[in-house]
Each structure stands twice: as C-alpha cells, then as structure tokens.
PDB file of C-alpha atoms and ligand atoms in Angstrom:
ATOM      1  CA  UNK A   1      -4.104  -0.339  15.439  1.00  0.00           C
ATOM      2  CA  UNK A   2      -1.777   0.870  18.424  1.00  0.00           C
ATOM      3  CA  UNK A   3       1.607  -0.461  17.900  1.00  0.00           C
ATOM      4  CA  UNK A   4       4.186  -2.156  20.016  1.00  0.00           C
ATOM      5  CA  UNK A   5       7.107   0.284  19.566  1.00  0.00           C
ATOM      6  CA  UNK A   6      10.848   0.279  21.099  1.00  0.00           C
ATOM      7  CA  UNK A   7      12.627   2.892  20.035  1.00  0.00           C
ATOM      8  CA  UNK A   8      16.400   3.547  20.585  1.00  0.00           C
ATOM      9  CA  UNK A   9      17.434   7.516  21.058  1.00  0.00           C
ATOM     10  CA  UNK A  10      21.847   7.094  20.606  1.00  0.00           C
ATOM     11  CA  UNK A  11      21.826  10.648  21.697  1.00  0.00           C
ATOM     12  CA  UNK A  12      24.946  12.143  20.867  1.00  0.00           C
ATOM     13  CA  UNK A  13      26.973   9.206  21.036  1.00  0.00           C
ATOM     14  CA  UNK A  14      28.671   7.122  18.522  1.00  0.00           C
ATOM     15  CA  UNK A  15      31.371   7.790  15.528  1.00  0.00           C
ATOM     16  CA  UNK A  16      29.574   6.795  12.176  1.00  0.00           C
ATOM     17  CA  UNK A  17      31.517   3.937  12.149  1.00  0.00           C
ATOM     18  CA  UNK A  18      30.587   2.551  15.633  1.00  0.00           C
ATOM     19  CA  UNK A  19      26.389   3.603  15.002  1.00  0.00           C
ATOM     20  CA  UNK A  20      26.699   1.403  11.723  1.00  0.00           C
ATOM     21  CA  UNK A  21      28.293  -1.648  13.455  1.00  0.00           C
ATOM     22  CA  UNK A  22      26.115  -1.074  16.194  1.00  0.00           C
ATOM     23  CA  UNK A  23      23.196  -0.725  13.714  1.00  0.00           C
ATOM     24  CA  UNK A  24      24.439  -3.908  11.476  1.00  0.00           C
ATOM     25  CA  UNK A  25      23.961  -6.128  15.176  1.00  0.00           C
ATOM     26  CA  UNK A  26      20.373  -4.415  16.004  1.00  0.00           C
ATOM     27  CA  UNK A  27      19.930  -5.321  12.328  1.00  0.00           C
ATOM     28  CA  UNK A  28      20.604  -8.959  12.455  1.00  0.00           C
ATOM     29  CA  UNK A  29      18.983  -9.641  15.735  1.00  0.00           C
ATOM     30  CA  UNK A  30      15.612  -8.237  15.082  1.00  0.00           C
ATOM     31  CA  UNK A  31      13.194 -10.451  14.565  1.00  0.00           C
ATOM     32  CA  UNK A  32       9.969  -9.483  12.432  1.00  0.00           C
ATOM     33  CA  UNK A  33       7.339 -10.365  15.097  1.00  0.00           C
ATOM     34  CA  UNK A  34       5.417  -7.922  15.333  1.00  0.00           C
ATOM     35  CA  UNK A  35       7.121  -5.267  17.363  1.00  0.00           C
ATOM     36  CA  UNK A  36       8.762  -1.827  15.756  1.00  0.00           C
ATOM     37  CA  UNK A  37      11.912  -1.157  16.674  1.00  0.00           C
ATOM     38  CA  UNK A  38      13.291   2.470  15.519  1.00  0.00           C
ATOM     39  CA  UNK A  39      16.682   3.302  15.841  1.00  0.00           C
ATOM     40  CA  UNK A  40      16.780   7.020  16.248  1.00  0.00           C
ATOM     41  CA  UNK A  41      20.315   7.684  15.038  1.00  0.00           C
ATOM     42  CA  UNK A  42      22.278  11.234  15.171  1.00  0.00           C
ATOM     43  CA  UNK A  43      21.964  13.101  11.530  1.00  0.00           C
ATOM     44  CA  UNK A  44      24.942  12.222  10.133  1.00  0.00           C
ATOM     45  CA  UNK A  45      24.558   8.424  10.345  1.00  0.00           C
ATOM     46  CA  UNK A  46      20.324   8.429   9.197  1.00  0.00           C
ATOM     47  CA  UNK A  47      21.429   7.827   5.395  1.00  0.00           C
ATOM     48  CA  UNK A  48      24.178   4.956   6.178  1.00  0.00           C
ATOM     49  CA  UNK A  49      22.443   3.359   8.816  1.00  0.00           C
ATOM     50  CA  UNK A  50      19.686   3.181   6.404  1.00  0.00           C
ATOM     51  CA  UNK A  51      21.450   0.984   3.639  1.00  0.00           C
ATOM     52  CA  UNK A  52      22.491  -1.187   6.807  1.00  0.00           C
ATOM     53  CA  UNK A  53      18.534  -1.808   7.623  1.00  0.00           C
ATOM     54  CA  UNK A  54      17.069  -4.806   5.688  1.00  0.00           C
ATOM     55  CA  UNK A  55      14.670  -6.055   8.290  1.00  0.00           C
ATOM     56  CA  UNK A  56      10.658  -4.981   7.766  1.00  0.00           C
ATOM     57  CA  UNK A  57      10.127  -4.141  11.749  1.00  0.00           C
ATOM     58  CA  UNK A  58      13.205  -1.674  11.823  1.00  0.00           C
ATOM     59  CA  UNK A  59      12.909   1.697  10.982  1.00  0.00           C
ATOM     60  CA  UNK A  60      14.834   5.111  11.234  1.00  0.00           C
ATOM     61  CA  UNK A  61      14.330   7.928  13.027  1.00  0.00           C
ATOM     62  CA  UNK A  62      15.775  11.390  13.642  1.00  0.00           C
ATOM     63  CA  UNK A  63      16.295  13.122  17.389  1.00  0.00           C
ATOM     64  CA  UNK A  64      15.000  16.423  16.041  1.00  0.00           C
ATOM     65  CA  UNK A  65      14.327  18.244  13.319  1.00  0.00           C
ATOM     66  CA  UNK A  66      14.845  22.232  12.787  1.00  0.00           C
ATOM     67  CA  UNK A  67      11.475  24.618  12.973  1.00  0.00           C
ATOM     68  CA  UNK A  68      11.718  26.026   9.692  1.00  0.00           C
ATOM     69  CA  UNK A  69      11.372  24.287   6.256  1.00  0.00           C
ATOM     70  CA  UNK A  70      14.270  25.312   4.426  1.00  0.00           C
ATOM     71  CA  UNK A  71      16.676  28.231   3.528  1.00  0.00           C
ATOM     72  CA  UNK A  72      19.400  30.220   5.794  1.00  0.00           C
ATOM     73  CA  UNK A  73      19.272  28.180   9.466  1.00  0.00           C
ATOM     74  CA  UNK A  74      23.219  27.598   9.692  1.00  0.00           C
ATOM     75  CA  UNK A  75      23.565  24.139  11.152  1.00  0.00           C
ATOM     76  CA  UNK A  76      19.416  23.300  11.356  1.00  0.00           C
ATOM     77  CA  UNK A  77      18.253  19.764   9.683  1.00  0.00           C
ATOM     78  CA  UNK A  78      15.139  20.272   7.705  1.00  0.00           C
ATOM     79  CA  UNK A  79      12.192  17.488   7.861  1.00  0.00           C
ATOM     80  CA  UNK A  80      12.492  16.977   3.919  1.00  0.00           C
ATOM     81  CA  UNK A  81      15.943  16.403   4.278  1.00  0.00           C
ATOM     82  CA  UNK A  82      15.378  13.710   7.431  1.00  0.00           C
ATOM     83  CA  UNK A  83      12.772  11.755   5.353  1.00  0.00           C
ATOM     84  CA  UNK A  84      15.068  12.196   2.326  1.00  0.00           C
ATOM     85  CA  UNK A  85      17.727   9.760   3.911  1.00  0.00           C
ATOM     86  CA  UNK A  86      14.511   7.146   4.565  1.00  0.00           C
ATOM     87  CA  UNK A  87      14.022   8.102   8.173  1.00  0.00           C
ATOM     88  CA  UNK A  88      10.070   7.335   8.823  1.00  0.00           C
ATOM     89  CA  UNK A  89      10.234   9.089  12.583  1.00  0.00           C
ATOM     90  CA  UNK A  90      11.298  12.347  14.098  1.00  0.00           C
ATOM     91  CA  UNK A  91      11.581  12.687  18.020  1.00  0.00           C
ATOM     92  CA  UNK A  92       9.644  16.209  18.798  1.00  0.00           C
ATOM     93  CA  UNK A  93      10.315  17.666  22.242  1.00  0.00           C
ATOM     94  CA  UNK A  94      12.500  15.337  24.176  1.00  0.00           C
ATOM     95  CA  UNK A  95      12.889  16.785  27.440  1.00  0.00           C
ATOM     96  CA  UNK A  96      17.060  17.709  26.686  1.00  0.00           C
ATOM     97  CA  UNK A  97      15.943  19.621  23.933  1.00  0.00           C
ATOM     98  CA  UNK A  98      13.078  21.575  26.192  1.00  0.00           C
ATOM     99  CA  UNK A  99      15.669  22.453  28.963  1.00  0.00           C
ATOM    100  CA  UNK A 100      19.073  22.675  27.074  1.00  0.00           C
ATOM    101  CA  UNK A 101      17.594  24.622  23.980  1.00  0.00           C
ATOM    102  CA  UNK A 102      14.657  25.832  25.142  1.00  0.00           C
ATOM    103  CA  UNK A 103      12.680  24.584  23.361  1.00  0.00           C
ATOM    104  CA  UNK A 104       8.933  25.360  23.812  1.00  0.00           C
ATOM    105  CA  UNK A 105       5.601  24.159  23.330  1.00  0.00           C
ATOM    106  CA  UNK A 106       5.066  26.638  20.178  1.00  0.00           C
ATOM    107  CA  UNK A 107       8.001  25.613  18.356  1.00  0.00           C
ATOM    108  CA  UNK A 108       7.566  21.878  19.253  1.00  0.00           C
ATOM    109  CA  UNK A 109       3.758  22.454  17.862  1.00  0.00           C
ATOM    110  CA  UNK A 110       5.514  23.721  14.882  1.00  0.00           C
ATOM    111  CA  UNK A 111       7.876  20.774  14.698  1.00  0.00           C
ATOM    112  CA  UNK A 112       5.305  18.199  14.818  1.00  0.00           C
ATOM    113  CA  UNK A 113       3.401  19.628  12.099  1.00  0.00           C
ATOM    114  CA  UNK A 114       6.355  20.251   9.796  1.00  0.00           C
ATOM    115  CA  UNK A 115       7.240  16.535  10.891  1.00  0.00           C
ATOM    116  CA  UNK A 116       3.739  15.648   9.773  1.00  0.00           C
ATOM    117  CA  UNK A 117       3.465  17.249   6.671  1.00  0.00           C
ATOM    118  CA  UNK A 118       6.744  15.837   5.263  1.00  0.00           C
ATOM    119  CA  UNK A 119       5.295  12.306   6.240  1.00  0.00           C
ATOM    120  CA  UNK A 120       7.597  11.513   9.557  1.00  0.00           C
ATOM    121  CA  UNK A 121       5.699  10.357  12.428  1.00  0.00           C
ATOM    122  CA  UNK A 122       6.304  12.186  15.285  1.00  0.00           C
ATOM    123  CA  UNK A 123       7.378  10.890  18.697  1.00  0.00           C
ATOM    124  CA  UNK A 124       6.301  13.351  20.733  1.00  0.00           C
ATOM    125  CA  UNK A 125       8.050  13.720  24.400  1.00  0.00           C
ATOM    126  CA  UNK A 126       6.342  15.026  27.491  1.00  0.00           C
ATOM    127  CA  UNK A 127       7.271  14.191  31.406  1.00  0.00           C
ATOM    128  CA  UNK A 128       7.859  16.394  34.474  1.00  0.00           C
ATOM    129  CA  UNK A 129      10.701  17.311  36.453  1.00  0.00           C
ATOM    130  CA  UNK A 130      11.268  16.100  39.490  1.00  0.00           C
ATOM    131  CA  UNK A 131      10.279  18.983  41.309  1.00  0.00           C
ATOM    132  CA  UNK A 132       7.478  19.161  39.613  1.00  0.00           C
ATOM    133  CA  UNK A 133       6.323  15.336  40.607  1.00  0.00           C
ATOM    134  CA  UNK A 134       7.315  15.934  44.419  1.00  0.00           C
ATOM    135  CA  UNK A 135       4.405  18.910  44.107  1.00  0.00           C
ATOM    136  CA  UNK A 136       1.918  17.024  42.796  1.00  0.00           C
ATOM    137  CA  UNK A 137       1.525  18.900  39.641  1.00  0.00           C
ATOM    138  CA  UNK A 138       3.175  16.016  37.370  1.00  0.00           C
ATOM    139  CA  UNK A 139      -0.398  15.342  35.478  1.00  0.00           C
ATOM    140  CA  UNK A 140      -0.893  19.009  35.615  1.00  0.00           C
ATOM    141  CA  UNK A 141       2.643  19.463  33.451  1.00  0.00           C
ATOM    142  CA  UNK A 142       2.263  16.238  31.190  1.00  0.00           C
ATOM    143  CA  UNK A 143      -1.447  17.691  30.115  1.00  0.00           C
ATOM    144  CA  UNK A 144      -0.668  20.958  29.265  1.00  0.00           C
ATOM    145  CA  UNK A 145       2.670  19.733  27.010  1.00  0.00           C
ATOM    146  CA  UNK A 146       0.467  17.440  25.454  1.00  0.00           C
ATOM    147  CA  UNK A 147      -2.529  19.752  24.955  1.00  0.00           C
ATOM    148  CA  UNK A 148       0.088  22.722  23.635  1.00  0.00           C
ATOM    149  CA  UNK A 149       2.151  20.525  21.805  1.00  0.00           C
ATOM    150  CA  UNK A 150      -0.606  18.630  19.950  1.00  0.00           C
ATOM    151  CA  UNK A 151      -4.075  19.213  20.423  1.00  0.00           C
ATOM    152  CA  UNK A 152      -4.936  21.594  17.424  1.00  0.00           C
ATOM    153  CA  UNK A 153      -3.757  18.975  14.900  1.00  0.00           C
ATOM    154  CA  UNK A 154      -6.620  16.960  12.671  1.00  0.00           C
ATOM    155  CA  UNK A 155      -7.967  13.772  13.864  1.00  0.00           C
ATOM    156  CA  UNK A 156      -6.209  12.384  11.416  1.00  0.00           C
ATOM    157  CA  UNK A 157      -2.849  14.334  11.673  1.00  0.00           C
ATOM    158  CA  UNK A 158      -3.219  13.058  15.653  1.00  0.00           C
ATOM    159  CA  UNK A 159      -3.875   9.396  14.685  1.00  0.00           C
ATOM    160  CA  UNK A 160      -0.210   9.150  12.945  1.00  0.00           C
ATOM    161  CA  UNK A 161       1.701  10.601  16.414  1.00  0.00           C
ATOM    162  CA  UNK A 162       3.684   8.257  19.033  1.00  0.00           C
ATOM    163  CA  UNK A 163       3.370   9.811  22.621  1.00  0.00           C
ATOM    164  CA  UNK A 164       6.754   8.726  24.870  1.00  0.00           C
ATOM    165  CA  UNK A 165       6.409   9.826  28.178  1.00  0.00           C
ATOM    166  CA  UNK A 166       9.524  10.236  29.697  1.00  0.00           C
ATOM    167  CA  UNK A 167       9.859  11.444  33.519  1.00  0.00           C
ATOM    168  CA  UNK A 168      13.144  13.616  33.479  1.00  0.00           C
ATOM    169  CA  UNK A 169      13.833  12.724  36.696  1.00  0.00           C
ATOM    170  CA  UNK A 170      14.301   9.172  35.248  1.00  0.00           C
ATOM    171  CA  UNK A 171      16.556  10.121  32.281  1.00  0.00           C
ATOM    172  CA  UNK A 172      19.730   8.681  32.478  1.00  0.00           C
ATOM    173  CA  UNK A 173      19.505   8.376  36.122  1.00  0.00           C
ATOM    174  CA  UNK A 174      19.010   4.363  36.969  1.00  0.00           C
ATOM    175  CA  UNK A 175      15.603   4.993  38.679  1.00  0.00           C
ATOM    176  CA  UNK A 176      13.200   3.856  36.624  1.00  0.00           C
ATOM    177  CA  UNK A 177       9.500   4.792  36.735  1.00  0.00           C
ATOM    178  CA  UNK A 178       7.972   2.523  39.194  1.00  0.00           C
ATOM    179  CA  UNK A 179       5.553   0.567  36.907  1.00  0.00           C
ATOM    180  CA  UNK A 180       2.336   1.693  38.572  1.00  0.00           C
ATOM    181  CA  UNK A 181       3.748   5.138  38.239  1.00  0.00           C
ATOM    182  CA  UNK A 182       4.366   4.565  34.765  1.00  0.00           C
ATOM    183  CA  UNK A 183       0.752   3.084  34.210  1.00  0.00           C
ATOM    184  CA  UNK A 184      -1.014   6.062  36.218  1.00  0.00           C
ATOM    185  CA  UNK A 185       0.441   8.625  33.519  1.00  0.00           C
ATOM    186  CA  UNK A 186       0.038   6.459  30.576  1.00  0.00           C
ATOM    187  CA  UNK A 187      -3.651   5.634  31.617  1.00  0.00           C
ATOM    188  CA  UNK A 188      -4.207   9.424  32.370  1.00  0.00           C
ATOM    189  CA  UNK A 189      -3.069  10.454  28.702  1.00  0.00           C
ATOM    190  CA  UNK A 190      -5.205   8.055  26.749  1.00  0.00           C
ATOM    191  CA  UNK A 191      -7.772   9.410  28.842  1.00  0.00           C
ATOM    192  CA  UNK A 192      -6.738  13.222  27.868  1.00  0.00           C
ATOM    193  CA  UNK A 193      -6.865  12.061  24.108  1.00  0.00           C
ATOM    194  CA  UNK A 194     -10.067  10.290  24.501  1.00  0.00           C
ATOM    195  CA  UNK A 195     -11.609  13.407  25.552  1.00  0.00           C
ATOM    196  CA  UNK A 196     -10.213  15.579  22.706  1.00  0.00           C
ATOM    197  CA  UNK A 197     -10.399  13.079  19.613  1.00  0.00           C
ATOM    198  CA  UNK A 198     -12.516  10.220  21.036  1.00  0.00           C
ATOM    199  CA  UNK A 199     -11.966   6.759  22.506  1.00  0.00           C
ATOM    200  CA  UNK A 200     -11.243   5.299  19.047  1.00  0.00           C
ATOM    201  CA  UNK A 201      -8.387   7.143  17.938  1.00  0.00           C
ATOM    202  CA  UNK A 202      -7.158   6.815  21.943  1.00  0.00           C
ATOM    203  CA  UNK A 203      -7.199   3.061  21.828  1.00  0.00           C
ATOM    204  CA  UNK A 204      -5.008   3.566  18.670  1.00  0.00           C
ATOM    205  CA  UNK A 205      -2.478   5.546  19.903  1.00  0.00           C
ATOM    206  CA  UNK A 206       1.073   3.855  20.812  1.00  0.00           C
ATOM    207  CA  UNK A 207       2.248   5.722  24.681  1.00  0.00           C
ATOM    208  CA  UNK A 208       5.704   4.881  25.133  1.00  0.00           C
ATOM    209  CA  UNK A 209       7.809   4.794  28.118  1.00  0.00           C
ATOM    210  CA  UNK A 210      11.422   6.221  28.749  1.00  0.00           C
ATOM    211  CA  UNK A 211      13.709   6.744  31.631  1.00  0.00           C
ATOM    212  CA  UNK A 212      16.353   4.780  32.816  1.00  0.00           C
ATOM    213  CA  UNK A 213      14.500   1.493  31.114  1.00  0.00           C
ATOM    214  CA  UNK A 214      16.675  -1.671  30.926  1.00  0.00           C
ATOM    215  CA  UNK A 215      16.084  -5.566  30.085  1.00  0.00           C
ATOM    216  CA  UNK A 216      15.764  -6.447  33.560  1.00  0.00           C
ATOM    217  CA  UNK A 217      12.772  -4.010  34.336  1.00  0.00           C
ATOM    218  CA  UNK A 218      11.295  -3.627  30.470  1.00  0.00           C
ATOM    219  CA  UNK A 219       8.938  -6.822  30.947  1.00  0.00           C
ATOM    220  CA  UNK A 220       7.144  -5.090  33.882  1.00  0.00           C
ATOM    221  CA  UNK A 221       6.771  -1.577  32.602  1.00  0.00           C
ATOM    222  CA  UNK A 222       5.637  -3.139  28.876  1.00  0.00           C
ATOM    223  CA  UNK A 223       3.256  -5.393  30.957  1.00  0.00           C
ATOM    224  CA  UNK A 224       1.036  -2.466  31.695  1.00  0.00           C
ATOM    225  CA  UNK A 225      -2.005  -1.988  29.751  1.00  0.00           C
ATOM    226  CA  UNK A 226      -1.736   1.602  28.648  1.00  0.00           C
ATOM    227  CA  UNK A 227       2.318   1.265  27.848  1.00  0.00           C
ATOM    228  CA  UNK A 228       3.107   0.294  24.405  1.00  0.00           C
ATOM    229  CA  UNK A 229       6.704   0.422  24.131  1.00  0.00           C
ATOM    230  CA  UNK A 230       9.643   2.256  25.554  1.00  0.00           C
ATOM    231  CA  UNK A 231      11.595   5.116  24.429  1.00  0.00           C
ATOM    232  CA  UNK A 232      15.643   4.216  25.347  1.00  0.00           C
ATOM    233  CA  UNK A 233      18.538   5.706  25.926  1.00  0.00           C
ATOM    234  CA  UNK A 234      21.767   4.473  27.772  1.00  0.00           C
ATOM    235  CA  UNK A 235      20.482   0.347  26.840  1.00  0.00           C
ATOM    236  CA  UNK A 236      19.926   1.505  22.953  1.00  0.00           C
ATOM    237  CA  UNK A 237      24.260   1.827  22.785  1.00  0.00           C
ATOM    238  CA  UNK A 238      24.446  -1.362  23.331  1.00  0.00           C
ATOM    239  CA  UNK A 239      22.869  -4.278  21.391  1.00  0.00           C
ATOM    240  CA  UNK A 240      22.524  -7.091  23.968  1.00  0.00           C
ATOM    241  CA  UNK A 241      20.469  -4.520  26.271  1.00  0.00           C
ATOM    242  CA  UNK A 242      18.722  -2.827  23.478  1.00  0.00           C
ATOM    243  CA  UNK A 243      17.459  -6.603  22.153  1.00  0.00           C
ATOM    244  CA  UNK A 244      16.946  -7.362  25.698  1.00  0.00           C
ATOM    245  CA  UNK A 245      14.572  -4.157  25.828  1.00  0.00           C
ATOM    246  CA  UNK A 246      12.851  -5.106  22.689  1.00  0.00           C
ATOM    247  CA  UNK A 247      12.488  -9.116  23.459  1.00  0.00           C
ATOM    248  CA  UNK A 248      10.750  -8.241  26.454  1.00  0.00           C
ATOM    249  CA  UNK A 249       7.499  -7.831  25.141  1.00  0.00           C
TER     250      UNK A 249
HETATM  251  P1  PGA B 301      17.602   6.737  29.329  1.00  0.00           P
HETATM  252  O1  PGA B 301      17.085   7.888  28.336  1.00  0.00           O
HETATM  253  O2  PGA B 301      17.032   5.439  28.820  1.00  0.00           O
HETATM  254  O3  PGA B 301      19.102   6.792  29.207  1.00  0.00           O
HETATM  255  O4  PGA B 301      17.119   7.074  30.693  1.00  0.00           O
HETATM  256  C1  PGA B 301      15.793   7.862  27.799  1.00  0.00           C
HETATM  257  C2  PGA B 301      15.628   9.041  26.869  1.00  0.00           C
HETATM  258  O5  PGA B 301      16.143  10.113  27.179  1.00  0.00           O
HETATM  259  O6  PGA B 301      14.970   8.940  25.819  1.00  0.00           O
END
C-alpha cells in the first residue's frame, strides 16, 4: 500500500539537547491517523531521540549512511550501526550530499543497497538544478538519477524504497514547486517505475515532495494525486510548522 509519509530532514542543526525537546513536542503532537511521520535526526541524536518516540506513526531516520559496511572509514556511520539505534529510514542521495560531497549515482546505488540489506528503507532523493529545469532537461536528469540510482534492485528490494523528489532550486529557497510542477514530475516517475517493475508495485510506491514546503502551501502540493508526502527541511526545526506540514493531509 503507498503510504502517506512526512518526513523531517534537521540537517545539521540542533544541539542534542534542543533535537530531543524538539523531538519530545513532534512526539506529543502526532497523532496516529494514518500518516508516517519520520524525523530524520543528525547521528548523534538517532539513539536518544529514539527513547523519546512512543507514538506508532513516528519513526527515525538517518540523513546518510557511509558506502562501506564496516572497518577503517574515520568519521563514516555504517547502516548496521544506524538501524542499531532503531532508526527504520536512511535518506540516500539528497541533493547537498550530490553537490557538496560528490556524491554519485554509483555510490548512492551502493548506499541504497547497503541501506536495504541492513533493513532501512531508503528515501531516495532525485531533482534538478535550476539550470537544468530552465533547459528543459529536468525529466531528462530526474530519470537517469532514478534509473542509476535504483533500477537494478529486485522487485522486491524496489517495493520497500521512498522516492522524494526534491527540485534544488527549491531547497531552502522559499519558492516552492508550483503544485502542477510538482505533480508533472511525480506523475512522470510513477510512470518511469511502471515501466521497469510494473503498474502494481508503481501504485505502491510513496513519491514525496521537498523544497521550500511549509503549512501554508503543504495542503495543495499533498492534494496532488501522484504526491504522497513531503520531504522537509527549514519547517521540520520547528514543531508548530512541522505539525502544520503533517496535519495538512
Ligand atoms: P527545505 O529543504 O524544506 O528547507 O527547502 C528540503 C530538503 O532539503 O529536504
């Protein structure tokens, strides 16, 4: 069944202290209705923001996880050790990690199979720049991270991933998607799946949306048929806009 998702990614924001206050009020306000809300916390807060979640819609995520399984990686974060703190998601390829660590589609391939195999689901980014957009080659660039990233994986390895599509030009910078844009792109990757794994296992999988999402324009973008959730940044920091994100479906 495709899920209703809203995820929050803290970034690298937040003392321990603050994330588990802020975590304690996400906490209390959730309401188990039927939507999954993830908070997708930096490393060092996963294990105490965990013992702060008692609520059965929300869950724990990572922002990345290292390439490699285990052994000498000074300052990597393994995907055993993420699930070992009861984290149940990993993001995989948000756009800050493509540009700022260059990160590419082989390792994020990698990632999302380690992520996999350890029993995280991955939430696996792909967008275009803005550049990229103003040539017309944004469905061009979204296909080709998705088909890279995640199209040699099982059926039933591909059934478990969340898809966030996340326009960079709308990261962090107050314009928003409009919500037809947003639609176009979602519609056009459940139509990319359906021709690799089937209609089935399309109709199944959640597409979220991030970029510069908010309370006041969540209700419109969720609206759309082909967007199951949104991926959030800046309104995940701070509870009332975060619960405003997540009461707007
Ligand atoms: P934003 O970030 O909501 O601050 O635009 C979204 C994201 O990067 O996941």
């Amino acid at each position: 069944m495709r899920k209703k998702i809203v995820a929050g990614n803290w970034k690298m924001n937040k003392t321990l202290q603050e994330g588990v206050e802020l975590a304690k009020t996400v906490n209390r306000q959730v309401e188990d209705n039927g939507v999954i809300v993830i908070l997708c916390t930096p490393f060092i807060h996963l294990s105490e923001v965990n013992n702060v979640i008692t609520k059965d819609s929300l869950f724990l995520g990572a922002q990345n996880c290292a390439s490699e399984t285990s052994g000498a990686f000074t300052g990597e974060v393994s995907v055993d050790m993420i699930k070992s703190t009861g984290s149940e998601y990993v993001i995989i390829g948000h756009s800050e990690r493509r540009s700022y660590y260059h990160e590419d589609d082989a390792q994020l391939n990698k990632k999302t199979k380690l992520a996999l195999a350890a029993g995280l689901t991955p939430i696996f980014c792909c967008g275009e720049v803005l550049a990229e957009r103003q040539a017309n080659n944004h469905m061009k660039v979204v296909k080709t991270q998705i088909e890279n990233g995640l199209f040699d994986l099982s059926p039933e390895d591909f059934a478990k991933v969340v898809i966030a599509y996340e326009p960079v030009w709308a990261i962090g910078t107050g314009v928003n998607a409009t919500s037809d844009q947003a639609q176009e792109m979602h519609k056009a990757i459940r139509e990319l799946v359906a021709e690799k794994y089937g209609t089935q296992v399309a109709n199944n999988t959640s597409i979220l949306y991030g970029g510069s999402c908010k309370p006041s324009n969540a209700k419109e973008l969720f609206a759309n048929p082909d967007v199951d959730g949104g991926l959030i940044g800046g309104a995940s920091l701070n509870a009332s806009d975060f619960m405003g994100i997540v009461n707007a479906f």
